[in-house]
């Protein structure tokens, strides 16, 4: 007999900078973000059966790739941090059987998909998970973005993944609501605030209006100042697609990180 689970919400989380939980000064800077991560498991109807992460740090060109390894490796995709941060491990098990189901769901939606045997956990995944589930006992796998960054295609990806929510799978989009590597610090204050304000308002719109606003996000105030490249925004589209029409709740909001950035995270459903 199949086990019944209450439907999981989905999330878009701003994941902070680099390996911040393992660097004391950075961890203090992201204390409020850490608090929001620690609250998240208590916001869920039950313990997830697995976590599916769409990270702003993994993109593929040909198809949506689905992590298939039983024991994924680590990907230290950050630079100029202390040596010990390149020895961090997050030994969560993968979810190969679920990955195969996800590949089939994506293909059934008319989108290209393939399994990936070698990809490991990038820091957009293992950093928040190390705070969310420090025991590393939660089955965890990733689905890539496609490098087209198409809002419509990634919303469609989310729609394809939506049935997993009924099976206890927690879908997390991991990025940043502001991500312009050339414009952190004080000069980020105005554009990040303008874009974050617009984004929060757009996410409160009803169903079709919300989708339309996100598909046309480039017309938002300071859009291209906030996301010169939108790799850290695209995971939001998948999280929305998987919870289409469901209410958005801002679960984290902070001004002044990275020397001037306003950033937020949201729950859907």
PDB file of C-alpha atoms in Angstrom, residues 52-55 58-68 99-117 119 141-161 234-239:
ATOM      1  CA  UNK A  52      15.213  17.768  -4.771  1.00  0.00           C
ATOM      2  CA  UNK A  53      17.415  20.822  -5.260  1.00  0.00           C
ATOM      3  CA  UNK A  54      17.606  23.096  -8.300  1.00  0.00           C
ATOM      4  CA  UNK A  55      20.766  25.117  -7.695  1.00  0.00           C
ATOM      5  CA  UNK A  58      24.511  23.713 -12.043  1.00  0.00           C
ATOM      6  CA  UNK A  59      23.411  24.307 -15.593  1.00  0.00           C
ATOM      7  CA  UNK A  60      23.492  22.102 -18.668  1.00  0.00           C
ATOM      8  CA  UNK A  61      22.928  22.931 -22.318  1.00  0.00           C
ATOM      9  CA  UNK A  62      21.423  19.851 -23.931  1.00  0.00           C
ATOM     10  CA  UNK A  63      18.787  18.731 -21.430  1.00  0.00           C
ATOM     11  CA  UNK A  64      17.692  18.885 -17.824  1.00  0.00           C
ATOM     12  CA  UNK A  65      20.209  16.605 -16.104  1.00  0.00           C
ATOM     13  CA  UNK A  66      19.145  14.592 -13.050  1.00  0.00           C
ATOM     14  CA  UNK A  67      21.756  13.527 -10.504  1.00  0.00           C
ATOM     15  CA  UNK A  68      21.737   9.714 -10.456  1.00  0.00           C
ATOM     16  CA  UNK A  99      16.031  10.336 -10.092  1.00  0.00           C
ATOM     17  CA  UNK A 100      14.824   7.896 -12.732  1.00  0.00           C
ATOM     18  CA  UNK A 101      11.223   8.815 -11.949  1.00  0.00           C
ATOM     19  CA  UNK A 102      12.080  12.502 -12.212  1.00  0.00           C
ATOM     20  CA  UNK A 103      13.736  11.931 -15.604  1.00  0.00           C
ATOM     21  CA  UNK A 104      10.531  10.246 -16.770  1.00  0.00           C
ATOM     22  CA  UNK A 105       8.313  13.043 -15.415  1.00  0.00           C
ATOM     23  CA  UNK A 106      10.370  15.668 -17.220  1.00  0.00           C
ATOM     24  CA  UNK A 107      10.312  13.750 -20.490  1.00  0.00           C
ATOM     25  CA  UNK A 108       6.559  13.145 -20.171  1.00  0.00           C
ATOM     26  CA  UNK A 109       6.147  16.931 -20.040  1.00  0.00           C
ATOM     27  CA  UNK A 110       7.833  17.184 -23.440  1.00  0.00           C
ATOM     28  CA  UNK A 111      11.136  18.472 -22.064  1.00  0.00           C
ATOM     29  CA  UNK A 112      14.545  16.898 -22.709  1.00  0.00           C
ATOM     30  CA  UNK A 113      16.074  15.088 -19.752  1.00  0.00           C
ATOM     31  CA  UNK A 114      18.919  12.699 -18.979  1.00  0.00           C
ATOM     32  CA  UNK A 115      20.508  11.042 -15.978  1.00  0.00           C
ATOM     33  CA  UNK A 116      23.918  12.231 -14.800  1.00  0.00           C
ATOM     34  CA  UNK A 117      26.131   9.653 -13.089  1.00  0.00           C
ATOM     35  CA  UNK A 119      27.724  15.224 -10.843  1.00  0.00           C
ATOM     36  CA  UNK A 141      19.665  14.948  -5.417  1.00  0.00           C
ATOM     37  CA  UNK A 142      19.770  17.786  -7.905  1.00  0.00           C
ATOM     38  CA  UNK A 143      18.172  18.685 -11.220  1.00  0.00           C
ATOM     39  CA  UNK A 144      20.131  21.084 -13.398  1.00  0.00           C
ATOM     40  CA  UNK A 145      18.949  24.305 -14.932  1.00  0.00           C
ATOM     41  CA  UNK A 146      19.277  24.669 -18.679  1.00  0.00           C
ATOM     42  CA  UNK A 147      21.663  27.356 -19.839  1.00  0.00           C
ATOM     43  CA  UNK A 148      18.967  29.009 -21.953  1.00  0.00           C
ATOM     44  CA  UNK A 149      17.595  30.352 -18.643  1.00  0.00           C
ATOM     45  CA  UNK A 150      14.139  30.406 -20.251  1.00  0.00           C
ATOM     46  CA  UNK A 151      11.553  31.371 -17.604  1.00  0.00           C
ATOM     47  CA  UNK A 152       8.770  29.485 -19.415  1.00  0.00           C
ATOM     48  CA  UNK A 153      10.830  26.310 -19.750  1.00  0.00           C
ATOM     49  CA  UNK A 154      11.858  26.321 -16.092  1.00  0.00           C
ATOM     50  CA  UNK A 155       8.293  27.007 -14.976  1.00  0.00           C
ATOM     51  CA  UNK A 156       7.344  23.998 -17.110  1.00  0.00           C
ATOM     52  CA  UNK A 157      10.055  21.993 -15.344  1.00  0.00           C
ATOM     53  CA  UNK A 158       8.444  22.871 -12.031  1.00  0.00           C
ATOM     54  CA  UNK A 159       5.029  21.799 -13.291  1.00  0.00           C
ATOM     55  CA  UNK A 160       6.515  18.457 -14.308  1.00  0.00           C
ATOM     56  CA  UNK A 161       7.981  17.986 -10.838  1.00  0.00           C
ATOM     57  CA  UNK A 234      16.156  30.732 -12.529  1.00  0.00           C
ATOM     58  CA  UNK A 235      15.635  28.243  -9.626  1.00  0.00           C
ATOM     59  CA  UNK A 236      12.742  30.463  -8.535  1.00  0.00           C
ATOM     60  CA  UNK A 237      10.900  29.699 -11.783  1.00  0.00           C
ATOM     61  CA  UNK A 238      10.997  25.962 -11.095  1.00  0.00           C
ATOM     62  CA  UNK A 239       9.829  26.433  -7.503  1.00  0.00           C
TER      63      UNK A 239
END
